[in-house]
Tab-separated table of C-alpha atoms and ligand atoms in Angstrom:
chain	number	residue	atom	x	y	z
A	1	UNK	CA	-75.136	32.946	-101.486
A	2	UNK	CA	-74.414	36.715	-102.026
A	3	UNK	CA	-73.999	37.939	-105.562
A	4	UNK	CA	-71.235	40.482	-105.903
A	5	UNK	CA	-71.752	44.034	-107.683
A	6	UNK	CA	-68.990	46.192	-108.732
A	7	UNK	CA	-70.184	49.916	-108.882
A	8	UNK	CA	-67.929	52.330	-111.013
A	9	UNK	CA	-69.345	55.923	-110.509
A	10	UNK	CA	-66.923	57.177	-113.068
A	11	UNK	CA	-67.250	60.907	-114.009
A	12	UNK	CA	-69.835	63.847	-114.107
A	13	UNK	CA	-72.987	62.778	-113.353
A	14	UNK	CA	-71.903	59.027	-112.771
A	15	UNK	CA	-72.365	59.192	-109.141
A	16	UNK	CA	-75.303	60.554	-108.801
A	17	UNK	CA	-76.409	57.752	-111.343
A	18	UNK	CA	-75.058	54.905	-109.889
A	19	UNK	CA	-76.366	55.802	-106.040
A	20	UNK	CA	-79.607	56.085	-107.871
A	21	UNK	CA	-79.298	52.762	-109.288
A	22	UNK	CA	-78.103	50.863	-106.321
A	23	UNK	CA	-80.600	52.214	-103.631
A	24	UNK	CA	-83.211	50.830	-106.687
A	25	UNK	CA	-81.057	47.301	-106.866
A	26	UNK	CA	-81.603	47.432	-102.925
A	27	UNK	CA	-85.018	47.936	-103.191
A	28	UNK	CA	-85.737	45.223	-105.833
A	29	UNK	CA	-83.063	42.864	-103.905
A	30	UNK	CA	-84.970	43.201	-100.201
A	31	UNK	CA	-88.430	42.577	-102.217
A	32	UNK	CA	-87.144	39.654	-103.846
A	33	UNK	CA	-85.043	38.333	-101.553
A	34	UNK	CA	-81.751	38.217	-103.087
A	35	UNK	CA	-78.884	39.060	-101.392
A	36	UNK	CA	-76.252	41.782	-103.044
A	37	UNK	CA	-73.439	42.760	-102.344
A	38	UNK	CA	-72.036	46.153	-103.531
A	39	UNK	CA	-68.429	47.211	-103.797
A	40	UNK	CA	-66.677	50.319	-105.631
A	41	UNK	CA	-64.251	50.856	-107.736
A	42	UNK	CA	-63.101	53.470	-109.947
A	43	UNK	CA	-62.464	54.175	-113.640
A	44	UNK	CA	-62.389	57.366	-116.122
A	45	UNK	CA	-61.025	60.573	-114.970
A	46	UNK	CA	-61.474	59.472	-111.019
A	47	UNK	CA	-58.920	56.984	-111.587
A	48	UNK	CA	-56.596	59.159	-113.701
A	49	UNK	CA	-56.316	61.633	-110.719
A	50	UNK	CA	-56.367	58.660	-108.023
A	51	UNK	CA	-53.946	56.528	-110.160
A	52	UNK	CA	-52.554	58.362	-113.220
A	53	UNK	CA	-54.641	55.531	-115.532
A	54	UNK	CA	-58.385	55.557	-116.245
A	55	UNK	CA	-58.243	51.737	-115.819
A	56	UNK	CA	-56.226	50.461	-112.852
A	57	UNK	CA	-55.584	46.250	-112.037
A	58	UNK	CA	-57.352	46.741	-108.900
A	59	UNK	CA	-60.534	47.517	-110.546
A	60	UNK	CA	-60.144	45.057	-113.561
A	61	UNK	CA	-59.614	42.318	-111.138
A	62	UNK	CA	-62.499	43.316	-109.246
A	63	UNK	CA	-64.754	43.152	-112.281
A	64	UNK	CA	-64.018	39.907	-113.006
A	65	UNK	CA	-64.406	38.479	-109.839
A	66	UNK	CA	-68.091	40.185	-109.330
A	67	UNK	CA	-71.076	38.884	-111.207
A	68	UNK	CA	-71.943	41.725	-112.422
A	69	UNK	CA	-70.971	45.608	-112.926
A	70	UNK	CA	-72.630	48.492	-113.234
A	71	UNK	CA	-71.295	51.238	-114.418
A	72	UNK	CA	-72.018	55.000	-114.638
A	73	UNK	CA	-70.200	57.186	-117.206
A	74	UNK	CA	-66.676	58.393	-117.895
A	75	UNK	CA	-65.237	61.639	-118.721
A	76	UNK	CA	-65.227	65.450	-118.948
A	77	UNK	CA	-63.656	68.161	-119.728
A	78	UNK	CA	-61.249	68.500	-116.848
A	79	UNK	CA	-59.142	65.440	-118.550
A	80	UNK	CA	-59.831	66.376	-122.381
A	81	UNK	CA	-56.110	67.207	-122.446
A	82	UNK	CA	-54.548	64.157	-121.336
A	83	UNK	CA	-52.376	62.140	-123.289
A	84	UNK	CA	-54.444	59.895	-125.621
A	85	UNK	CA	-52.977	56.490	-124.388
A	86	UNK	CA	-54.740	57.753	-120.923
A	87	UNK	CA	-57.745	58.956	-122.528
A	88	UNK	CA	-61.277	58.178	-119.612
A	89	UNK	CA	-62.770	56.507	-122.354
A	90	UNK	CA	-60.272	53.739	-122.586
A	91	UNK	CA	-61.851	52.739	-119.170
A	92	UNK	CA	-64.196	51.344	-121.275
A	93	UNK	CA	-62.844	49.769	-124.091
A	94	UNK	CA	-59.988	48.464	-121.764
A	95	UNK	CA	-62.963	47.004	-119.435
A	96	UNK	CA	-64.888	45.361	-122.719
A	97	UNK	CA	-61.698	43.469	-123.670
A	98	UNK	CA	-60.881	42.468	-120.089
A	99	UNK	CA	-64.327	40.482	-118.972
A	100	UNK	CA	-64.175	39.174	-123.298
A	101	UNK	CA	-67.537	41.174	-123.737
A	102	UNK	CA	-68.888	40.142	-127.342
A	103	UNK	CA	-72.411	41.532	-126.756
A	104	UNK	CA	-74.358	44.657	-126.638
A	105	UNK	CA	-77.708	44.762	-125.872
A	106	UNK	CA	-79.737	48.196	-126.595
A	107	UNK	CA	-83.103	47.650	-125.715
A	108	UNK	CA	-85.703	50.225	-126.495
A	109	UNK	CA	-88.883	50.463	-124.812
A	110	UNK	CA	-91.416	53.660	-125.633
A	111	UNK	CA	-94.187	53.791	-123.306
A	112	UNK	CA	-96.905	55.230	-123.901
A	113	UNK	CA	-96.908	58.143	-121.488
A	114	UNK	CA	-93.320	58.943	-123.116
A	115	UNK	CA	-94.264	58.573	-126.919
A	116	UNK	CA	-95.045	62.360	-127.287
A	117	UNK	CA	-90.675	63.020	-126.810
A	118	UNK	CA	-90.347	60.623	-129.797
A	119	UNK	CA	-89.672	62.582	-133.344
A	120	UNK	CA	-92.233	59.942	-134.750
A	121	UNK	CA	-95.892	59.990	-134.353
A	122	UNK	CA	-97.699	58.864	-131.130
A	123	UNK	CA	-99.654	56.020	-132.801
A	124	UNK	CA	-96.065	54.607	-134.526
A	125	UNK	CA	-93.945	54.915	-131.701
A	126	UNK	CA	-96.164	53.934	-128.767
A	127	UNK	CA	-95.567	50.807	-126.905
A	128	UNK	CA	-92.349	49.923	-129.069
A	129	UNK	CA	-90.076	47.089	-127.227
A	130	UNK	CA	-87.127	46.237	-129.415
A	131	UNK	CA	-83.587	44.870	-128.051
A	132	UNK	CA	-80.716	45.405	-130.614
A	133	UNK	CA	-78.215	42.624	-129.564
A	134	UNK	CA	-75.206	44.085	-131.559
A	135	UNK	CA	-72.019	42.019	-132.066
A	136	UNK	CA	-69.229	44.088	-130.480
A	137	UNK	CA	-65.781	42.726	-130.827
A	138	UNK	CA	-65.440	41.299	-134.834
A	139	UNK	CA	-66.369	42.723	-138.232
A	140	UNK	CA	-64.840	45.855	-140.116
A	141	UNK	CA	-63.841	47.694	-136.452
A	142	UNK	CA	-61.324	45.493	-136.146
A	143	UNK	CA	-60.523	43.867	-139.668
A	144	UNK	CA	-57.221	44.650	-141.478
A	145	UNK	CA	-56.988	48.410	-142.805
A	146	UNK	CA	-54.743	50.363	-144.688
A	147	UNK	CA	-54.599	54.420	-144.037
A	148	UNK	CA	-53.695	55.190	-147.755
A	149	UNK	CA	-52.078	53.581	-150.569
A	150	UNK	CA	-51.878	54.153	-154.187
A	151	UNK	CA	-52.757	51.970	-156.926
A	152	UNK	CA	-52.407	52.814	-160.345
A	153	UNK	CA	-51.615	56.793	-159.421
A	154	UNK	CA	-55.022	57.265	-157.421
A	155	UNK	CA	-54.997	57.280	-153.557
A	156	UNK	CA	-57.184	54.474	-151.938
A	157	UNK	CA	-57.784	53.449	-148.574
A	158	UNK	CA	-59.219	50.129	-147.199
A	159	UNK	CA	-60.752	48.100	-144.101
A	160	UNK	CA	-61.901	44.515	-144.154
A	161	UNK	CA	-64.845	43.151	-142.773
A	162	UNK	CA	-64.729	39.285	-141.583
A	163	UNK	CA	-66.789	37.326	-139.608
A	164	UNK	CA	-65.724	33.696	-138.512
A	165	UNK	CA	-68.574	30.634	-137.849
A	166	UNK	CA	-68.219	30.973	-134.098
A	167	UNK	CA	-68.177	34.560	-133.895
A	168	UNK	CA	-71.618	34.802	-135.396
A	169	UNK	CA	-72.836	31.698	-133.721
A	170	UNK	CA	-72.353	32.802	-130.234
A	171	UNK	CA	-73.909	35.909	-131.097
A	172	UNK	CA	-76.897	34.420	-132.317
A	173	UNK	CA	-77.419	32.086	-129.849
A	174	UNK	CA	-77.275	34.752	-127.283
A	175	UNK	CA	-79.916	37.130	-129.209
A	176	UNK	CA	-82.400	33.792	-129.445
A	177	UNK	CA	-81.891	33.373	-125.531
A	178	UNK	CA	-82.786	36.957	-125.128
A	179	UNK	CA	-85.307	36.695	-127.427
A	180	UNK	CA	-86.961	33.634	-125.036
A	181	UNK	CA	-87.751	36.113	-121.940
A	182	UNK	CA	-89.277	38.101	-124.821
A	183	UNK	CA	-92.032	37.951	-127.380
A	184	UNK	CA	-89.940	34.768	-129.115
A	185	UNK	CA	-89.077	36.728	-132.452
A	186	UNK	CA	-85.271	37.422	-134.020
A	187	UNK	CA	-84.786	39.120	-137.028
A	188	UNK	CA	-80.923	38.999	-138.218
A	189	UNK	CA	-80.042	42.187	-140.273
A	190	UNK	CA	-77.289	41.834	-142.709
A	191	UNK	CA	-76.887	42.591	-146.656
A	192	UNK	CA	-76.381	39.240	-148.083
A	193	UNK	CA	-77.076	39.995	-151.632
A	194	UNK	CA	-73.645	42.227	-151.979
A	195	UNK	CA	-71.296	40.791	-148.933
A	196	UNK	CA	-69.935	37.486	-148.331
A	197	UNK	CA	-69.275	37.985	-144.645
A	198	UNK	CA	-73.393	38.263	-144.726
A	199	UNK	CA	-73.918	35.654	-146.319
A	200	UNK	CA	-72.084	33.602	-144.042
A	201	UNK	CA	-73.755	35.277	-141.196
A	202	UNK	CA	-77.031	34.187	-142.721
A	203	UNK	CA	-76.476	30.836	-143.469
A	204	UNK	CA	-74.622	30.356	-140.178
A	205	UNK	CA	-78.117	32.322	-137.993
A	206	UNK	CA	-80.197	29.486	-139.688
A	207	UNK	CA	-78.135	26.843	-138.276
A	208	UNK	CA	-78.307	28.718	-135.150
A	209	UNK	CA	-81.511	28.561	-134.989
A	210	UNK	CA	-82.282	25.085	-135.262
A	211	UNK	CA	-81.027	24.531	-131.871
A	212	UNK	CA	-83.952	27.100	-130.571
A	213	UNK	CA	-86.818	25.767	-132.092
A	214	UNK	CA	-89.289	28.264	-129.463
A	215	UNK	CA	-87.736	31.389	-131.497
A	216	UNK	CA	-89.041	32.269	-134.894
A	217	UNK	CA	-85.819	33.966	-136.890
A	218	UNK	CA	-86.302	35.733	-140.015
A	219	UNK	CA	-83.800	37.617	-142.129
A	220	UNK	CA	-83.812	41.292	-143.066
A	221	UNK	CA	-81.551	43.911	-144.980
A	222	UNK	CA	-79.473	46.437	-143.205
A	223	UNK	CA	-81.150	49.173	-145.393
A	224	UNK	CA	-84.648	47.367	-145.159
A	225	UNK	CA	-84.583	47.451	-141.131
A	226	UNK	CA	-83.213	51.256	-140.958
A	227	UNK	CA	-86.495	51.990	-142.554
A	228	UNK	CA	-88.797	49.541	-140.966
A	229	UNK	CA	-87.476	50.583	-137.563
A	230	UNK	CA	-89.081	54.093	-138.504
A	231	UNK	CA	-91.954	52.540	-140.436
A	232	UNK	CA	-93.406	50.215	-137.640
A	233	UNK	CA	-90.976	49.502	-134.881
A	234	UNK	CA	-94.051	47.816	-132.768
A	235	UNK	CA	-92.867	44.553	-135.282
A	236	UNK	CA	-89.351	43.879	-133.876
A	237	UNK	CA	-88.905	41.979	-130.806
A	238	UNK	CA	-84.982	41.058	-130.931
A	239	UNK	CA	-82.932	42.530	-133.612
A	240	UNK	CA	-79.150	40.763	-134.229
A	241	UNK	CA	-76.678	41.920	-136.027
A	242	UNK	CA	-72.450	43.044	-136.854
A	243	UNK	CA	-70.958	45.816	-135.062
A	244	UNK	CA	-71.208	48.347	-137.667
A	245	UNK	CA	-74.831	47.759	-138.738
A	246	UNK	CA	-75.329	47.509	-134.905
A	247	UNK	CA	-73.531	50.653	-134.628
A	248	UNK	CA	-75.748	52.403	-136.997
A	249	UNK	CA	-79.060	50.884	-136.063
A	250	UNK	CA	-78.651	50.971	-132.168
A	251	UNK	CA	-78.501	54.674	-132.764
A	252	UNK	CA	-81.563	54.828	-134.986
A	253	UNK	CA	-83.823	53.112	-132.202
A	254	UNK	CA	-82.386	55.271	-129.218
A	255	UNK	CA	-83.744	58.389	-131.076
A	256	UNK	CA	-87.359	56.657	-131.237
A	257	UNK	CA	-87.771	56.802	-127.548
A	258	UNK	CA	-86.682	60.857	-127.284
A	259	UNK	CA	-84.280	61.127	-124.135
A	260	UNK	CA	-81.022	59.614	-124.464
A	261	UNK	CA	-81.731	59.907	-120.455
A	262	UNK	CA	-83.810	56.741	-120.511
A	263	UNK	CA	-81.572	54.178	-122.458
A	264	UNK	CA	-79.811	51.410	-121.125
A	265	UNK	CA	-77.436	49.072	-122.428
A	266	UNK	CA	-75.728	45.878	-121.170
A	267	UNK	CA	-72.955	44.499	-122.619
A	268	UNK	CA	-72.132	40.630	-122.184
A	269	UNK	CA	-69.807	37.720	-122.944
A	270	UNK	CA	-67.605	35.378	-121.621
A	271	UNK	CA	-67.122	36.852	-118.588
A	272	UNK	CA	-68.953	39.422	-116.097
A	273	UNK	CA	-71.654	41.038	-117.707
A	274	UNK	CA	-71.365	45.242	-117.824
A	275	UNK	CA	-74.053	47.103	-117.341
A	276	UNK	CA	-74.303	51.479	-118.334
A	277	UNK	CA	-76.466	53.920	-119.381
A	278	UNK	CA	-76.038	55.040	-122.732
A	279	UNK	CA	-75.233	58.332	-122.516
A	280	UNK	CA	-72.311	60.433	-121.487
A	281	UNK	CA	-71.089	61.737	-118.217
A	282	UNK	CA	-73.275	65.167	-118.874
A	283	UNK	CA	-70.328	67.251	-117.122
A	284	UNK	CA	-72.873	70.028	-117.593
A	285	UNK	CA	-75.470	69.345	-115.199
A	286	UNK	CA	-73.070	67.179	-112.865
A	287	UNK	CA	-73.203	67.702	-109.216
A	288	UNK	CA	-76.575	69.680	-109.628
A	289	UNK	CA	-79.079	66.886	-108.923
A	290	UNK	CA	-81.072	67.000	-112.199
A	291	UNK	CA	-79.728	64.060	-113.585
A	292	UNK	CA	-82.318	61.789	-115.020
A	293	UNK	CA	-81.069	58.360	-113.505
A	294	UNK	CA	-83.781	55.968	-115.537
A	295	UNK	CA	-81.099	55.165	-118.043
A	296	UNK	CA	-78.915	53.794	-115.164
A	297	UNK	CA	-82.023	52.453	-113.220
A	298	UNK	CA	-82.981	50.031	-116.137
A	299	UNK	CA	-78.970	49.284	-116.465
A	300	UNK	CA	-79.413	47.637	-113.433
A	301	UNK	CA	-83.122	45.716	-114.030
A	302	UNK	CA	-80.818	44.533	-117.124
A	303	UNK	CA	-78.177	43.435	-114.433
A	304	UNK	CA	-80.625	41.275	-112.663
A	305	UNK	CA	-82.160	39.541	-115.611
A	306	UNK	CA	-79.087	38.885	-117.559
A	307	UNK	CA	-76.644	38.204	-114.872
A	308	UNK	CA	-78.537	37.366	-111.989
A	309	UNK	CA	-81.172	35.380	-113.175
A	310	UNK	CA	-83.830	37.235	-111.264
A	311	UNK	CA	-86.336	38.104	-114.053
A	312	UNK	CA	-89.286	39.101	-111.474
A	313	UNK	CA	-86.905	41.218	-109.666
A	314	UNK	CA	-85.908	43.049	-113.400
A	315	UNK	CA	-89.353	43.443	-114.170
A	316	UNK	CA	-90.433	44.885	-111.189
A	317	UNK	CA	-87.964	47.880	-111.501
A	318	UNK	CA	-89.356	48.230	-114.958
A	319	UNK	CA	-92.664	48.486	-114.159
A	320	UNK	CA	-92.146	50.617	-111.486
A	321	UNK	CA	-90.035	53.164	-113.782
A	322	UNK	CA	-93.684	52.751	-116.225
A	323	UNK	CA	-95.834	53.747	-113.268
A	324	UNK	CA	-93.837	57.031	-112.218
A	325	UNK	CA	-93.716	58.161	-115.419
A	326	UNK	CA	-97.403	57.364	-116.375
A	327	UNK	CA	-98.562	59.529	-113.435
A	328	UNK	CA	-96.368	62.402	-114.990
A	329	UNK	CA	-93.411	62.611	-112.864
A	330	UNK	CA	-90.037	64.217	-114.689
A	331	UNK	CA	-86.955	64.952	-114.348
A	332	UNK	CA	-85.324	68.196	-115.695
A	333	UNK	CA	-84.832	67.099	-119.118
A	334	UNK	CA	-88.267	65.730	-119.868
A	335	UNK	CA	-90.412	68.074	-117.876
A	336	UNK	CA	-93.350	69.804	-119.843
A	337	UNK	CA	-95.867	71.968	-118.571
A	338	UNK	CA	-98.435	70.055	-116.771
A	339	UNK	CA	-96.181	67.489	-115.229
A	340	UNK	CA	-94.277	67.552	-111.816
A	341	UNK	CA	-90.847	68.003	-112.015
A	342	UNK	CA	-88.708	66.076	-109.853
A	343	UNK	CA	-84.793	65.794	-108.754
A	344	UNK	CA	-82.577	62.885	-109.267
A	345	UNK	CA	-82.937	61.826	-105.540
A	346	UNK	CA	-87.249	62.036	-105.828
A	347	UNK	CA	-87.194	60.273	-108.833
A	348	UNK	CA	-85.145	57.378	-107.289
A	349	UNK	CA	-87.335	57.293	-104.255
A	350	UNK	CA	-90.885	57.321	-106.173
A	351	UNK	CA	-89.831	54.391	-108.437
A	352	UNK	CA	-88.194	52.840	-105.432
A	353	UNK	CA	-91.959	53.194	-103.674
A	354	UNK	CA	-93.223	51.511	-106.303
A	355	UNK	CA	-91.351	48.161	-106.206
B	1	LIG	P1	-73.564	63.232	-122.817
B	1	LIG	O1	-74.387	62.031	-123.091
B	1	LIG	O2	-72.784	63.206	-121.550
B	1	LIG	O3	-74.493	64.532	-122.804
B	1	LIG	C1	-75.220	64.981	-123.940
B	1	LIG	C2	-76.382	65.889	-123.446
B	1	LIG	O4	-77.383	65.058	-122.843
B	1	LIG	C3	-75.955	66.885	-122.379
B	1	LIG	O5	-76.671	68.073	-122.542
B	1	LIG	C4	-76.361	66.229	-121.072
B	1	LIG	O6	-76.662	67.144	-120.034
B	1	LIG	C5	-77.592	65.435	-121.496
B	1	LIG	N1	-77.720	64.210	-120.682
B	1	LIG	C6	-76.986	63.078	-120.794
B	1	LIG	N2	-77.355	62.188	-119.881
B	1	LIG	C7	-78.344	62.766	-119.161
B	1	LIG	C8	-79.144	62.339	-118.064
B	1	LIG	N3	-78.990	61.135	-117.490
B	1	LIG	N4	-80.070	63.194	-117.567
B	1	LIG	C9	-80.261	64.408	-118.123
B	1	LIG	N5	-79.552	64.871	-119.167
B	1	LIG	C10	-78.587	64.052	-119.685
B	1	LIG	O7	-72.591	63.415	-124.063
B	1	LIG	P2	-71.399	64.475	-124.296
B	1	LIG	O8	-71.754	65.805	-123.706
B	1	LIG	O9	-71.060	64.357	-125.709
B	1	LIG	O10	-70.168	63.865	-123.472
B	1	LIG	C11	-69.805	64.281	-122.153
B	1	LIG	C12	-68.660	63.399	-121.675
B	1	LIG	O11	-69.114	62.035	-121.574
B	1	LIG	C13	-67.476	63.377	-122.645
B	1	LIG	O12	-66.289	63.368	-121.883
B	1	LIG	C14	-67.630	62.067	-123.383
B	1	LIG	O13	-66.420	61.550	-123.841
B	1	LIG	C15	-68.218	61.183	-122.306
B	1	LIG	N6	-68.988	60.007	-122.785
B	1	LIG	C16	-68.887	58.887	-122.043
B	1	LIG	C17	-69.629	57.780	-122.402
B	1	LIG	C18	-69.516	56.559	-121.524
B	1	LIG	O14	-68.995	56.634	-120.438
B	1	LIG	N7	-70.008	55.418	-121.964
B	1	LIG	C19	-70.490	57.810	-123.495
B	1	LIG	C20	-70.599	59.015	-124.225
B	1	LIG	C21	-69.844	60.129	-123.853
């Protein structure tokens, strides 16, 4: 039976990214003999001037019908001045809430042939593989707040962080599956010796755990992990953990690897799993070929392992992005003297080669 993509260029460089990705997906799919089906659909600033919205039914109710979606970036300056209910980046957020995503997964993988980008040193850095499963829909983001209020003459403002059993056990349980098609290891960040929303998370990650006896969790400290993940990041396999520590953390790691060009991220729940680059829409290079499409090329190896099943297929786009870039192939904005420079389109078609 044919699985269904939904492709949603988006803005800026987001179709050049998403072509890239797909004729990769194609690739992989023919190799592997799975058979995809791709159909578009638009959100961001392409649907505010097709529509007037950046996130029409039409392409809501095609995202939850498909079995996955990949998705390239929204935004840019040509709609920085429309009203903020209409704002491209509500695409996103509006998408998120729609498929009941709970999950974002950040992995991080430096290479060795790209550990020289990285502000750490080589020998730290090199062959890091860490996924930061980050929970994306509870905690202090959207706890009760108050804008201002005065107590006792002084000004004070508030927000409340809470975390329910289920919340953080689906969560968990998600990061130890992950952790399963990995090296087997989950470390759950938190600060439970000053908050009590941590140390229910803890106590509720243990009982998680004893339903996945093949993954070893351990426990760390939020402030603990932001310096062990610049101490020795080769030591994390799966890192879980709330949305603002994610927040925070996810960050931290993306940095390690040097390009924000290279990141993916996947984002998963009850429903159809989402799959995008991290980065932006780049308006500044758009439309000039440059774009670095790795980012959105592992999006989509991410797509086939997490929503599709198809971990061979995944892995073989991976190691096919690890060959081109091993035998010193670049795009624009990680090209050093020495290397070859290549466009978006060569760069598609030499890790396509090597599937
Ligand atoms: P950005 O990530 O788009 O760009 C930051 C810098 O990185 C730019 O110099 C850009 O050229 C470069 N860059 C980014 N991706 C690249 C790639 N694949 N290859 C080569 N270079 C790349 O961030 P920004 O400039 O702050 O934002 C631009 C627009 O994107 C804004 O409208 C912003 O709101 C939007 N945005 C969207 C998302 C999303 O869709 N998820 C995320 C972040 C920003």
């Amino acid at each position: 039976m044919s699985k269904k993509i939904v492709v949603i260029p988006g803005d800026g460089i987001g179709g050049e990214i998403t072509d890239a990705a797909t004729a990769v997906l194609r690739k992989a799919a023919q190799k592997h003999s799975i058979d995809l089906e791709f159909e578009t659909h638009h959100a961001g600033g392409a649907a505010i001037d097709l529509y007037g919205i950046p996130l029409p039914d039409s392409t809501i109710e095609a995202a939850r019908q498909a079995d996955a979606v990949l998705l390239g970036a929204v935004g840019g300056p040509k709609w920085d001045n429309v009203a903020p209910d209409i704002r491209p980046e509500k695409a996103i957020l509006g998408l998120r809430k729609a498929l009941g995503l709970y999950a974002n997964l950040r992995p991080v993988r430096v290479p060795a042939s790209l550990s020289e980008y990285s502000p750490l040193k080589p020998e730290i850095v090199s062959d890091t593989d860490v996924l930061i499963v980050r929970e994306l829909t509870g905690g202090i983001y959207f706890g009760e707040k108050c804008e201002a209020t005065v107590v006792d003459g002084v000004e004070q403002a508030w927000d409340i962080e809470v975390y329910s059993v289920p919340e953080v056990t689906r969560i968990v349980a998600l990061a130890c599956q992950a952790a399963k098609l990995r090296r087997g290891k989950v470390v759950s960040v938190d600060k439970a010796n000053v908050l009590a929303s941590s140390r229910l998370w803890r106590r509720t990650a243990d009982k998680v755990a004893q339903d996945h006896a093949d993954v070893e969790l351990s426990h760390m400290y939020v402030d603990n992990c932001a310096m062990q993940l610049a101490l020795a990041p080769k030591n994390f396999d799966v890192i879980v953990t709330s949305n603002l520590f994610g927040d925070i953390l996810s960050d931290e790691a993306a940095v390690l690897g040097g390009s924000i060009g290279m990141m993916p991220s996947a984002s998963m729940g009850e429903g159809t799993g989402l799959y995008e680059p991290i980065h932006g829409s780049a308006p500044d290079i758009a439309g000039k070929g440059i774009a670095n499409p790795i980012g959105t090329i592992l999006s989509a190896a991410m797509l086939l392992r997490h929503s599709l099943n198809e971990e061979a297929a995944a892995a073989s786009i991976e190691s096919a992005v690890d060959k081109v870039l091993a035998e010193g192939y670049r795009t624009a904005d990680l090209y050093r003297a020495g290397l070859t420079k290549v466009s978006t389109g060569e760069m598609t078609r030499l890790i396509e080669n090597n599937i």
